PDB file of C-alpha atoms in Angstrom:
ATOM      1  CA  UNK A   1      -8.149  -3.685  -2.150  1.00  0.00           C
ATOM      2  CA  UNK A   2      -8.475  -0.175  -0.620  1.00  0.00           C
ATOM      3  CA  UNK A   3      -7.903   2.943  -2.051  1.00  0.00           C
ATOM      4  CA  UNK A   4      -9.224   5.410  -4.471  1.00  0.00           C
ATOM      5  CA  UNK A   5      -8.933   6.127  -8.092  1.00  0.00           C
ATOM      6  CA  UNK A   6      -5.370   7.197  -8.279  1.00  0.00           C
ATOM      7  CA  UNK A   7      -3.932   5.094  -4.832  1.00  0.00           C
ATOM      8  CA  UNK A   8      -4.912   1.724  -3.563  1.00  0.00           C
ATOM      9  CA  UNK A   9      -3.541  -1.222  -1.867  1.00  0.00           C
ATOM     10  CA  UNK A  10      -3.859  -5.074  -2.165  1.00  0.00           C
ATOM     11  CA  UNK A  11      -3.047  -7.041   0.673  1.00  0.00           C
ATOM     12  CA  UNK A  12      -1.827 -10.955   0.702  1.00  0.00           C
ATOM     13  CA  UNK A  13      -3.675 -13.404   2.929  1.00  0.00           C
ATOM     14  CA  UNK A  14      -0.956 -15.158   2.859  1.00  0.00           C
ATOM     15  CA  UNK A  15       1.477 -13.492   4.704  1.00  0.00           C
ATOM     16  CA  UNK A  16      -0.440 -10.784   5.486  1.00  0.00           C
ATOM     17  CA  UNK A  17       1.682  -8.228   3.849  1.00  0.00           C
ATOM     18  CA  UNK A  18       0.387  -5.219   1.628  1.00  0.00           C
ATOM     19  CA  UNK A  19       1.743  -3.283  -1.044  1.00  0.00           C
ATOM     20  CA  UNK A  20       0.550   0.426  -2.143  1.00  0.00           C
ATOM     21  CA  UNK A  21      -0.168   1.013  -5.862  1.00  0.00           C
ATOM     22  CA  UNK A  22      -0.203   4.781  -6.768  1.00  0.00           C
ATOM     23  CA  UNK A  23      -0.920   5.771 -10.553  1.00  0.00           C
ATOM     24  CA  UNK A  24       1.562   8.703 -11.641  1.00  0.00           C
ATOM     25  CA  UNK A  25       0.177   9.140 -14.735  1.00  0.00           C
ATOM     26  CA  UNK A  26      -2.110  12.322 -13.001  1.00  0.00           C
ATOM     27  CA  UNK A  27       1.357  14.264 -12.401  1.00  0.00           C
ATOM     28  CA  UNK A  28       2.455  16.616 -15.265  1.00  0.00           C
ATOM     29  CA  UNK A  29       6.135  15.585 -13.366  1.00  0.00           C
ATOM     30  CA  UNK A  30       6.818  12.550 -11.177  1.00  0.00           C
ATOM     31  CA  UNK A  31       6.763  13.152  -7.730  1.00  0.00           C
ATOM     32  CA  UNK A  32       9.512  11.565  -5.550  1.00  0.00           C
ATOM     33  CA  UNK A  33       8.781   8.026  -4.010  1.00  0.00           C
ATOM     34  CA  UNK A  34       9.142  10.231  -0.408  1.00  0.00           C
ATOM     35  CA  UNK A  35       6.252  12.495  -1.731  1.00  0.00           C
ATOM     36  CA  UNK A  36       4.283   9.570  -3.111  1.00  0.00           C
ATOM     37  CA  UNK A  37       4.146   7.715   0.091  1.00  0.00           C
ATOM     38  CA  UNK A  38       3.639  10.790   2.640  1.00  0.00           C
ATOM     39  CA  UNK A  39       0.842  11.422   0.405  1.00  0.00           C
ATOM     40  CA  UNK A  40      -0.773   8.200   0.774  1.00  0.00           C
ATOM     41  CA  UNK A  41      -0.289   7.472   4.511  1.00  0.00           C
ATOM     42  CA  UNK A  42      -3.949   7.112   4.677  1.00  0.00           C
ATOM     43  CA  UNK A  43      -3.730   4.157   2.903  1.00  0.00           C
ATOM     44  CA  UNK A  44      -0.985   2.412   5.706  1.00  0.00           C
ATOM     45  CA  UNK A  45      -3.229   3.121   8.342  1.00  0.00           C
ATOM     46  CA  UNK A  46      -5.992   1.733   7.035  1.00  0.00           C
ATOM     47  CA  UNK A  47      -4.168  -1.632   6.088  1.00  0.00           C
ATOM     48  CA  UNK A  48      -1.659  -1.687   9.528  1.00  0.00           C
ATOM     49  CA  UNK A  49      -5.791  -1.376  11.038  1.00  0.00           C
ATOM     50  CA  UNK A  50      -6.748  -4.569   9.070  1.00  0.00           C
ATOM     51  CA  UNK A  51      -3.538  -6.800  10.600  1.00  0.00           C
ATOM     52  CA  UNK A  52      -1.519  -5.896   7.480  1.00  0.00           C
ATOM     53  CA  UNK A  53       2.322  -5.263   7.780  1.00  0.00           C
ATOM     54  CA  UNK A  54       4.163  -3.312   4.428  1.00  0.00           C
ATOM     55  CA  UNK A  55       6.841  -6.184   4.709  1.00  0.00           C
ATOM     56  CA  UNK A  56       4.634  -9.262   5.535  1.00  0.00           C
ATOM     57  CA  UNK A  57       5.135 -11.776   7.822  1.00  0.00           C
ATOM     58  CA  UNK A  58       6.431 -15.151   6.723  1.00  0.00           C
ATOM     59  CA  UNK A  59       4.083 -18.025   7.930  1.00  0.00           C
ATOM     60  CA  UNK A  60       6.260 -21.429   9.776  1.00  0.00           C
ATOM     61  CA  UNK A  61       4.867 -24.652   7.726  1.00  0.00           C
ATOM     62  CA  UNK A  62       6.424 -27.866   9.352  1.00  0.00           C
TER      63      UNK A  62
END
């Protein structure tokens, strides 16, 4: 995981897919989900930098 106190993200070895985790609970109102993630772009680029993808990749098994 990568991130601070109030964003983060946690990645899947798997498929190599992330998600971002932001805690609202710090807004006296909820921010849109826009908002949210231009806010926390910082946290894309440093998982797209790693070889993560926001949608993952599915992994071929025969």
């Amino acid at each position: 995981m990568e991130g601070d106190v109030t964003s983060k993200i946690q990645v899947c070895e798997q498929c190599n897919g992330y998600i971002k985790i932001v805690d609202t609970r710090q807004y006296i109102t909820k921010p849109s989900i826009a908002l949210l993630d231009l806010n926390s772009i910082h946290l894309d680029m440093v998982a797209q930098e790693n070889g993560y993808f926001s949608g993952g990749l599915k992994k071929e098994t025969n």
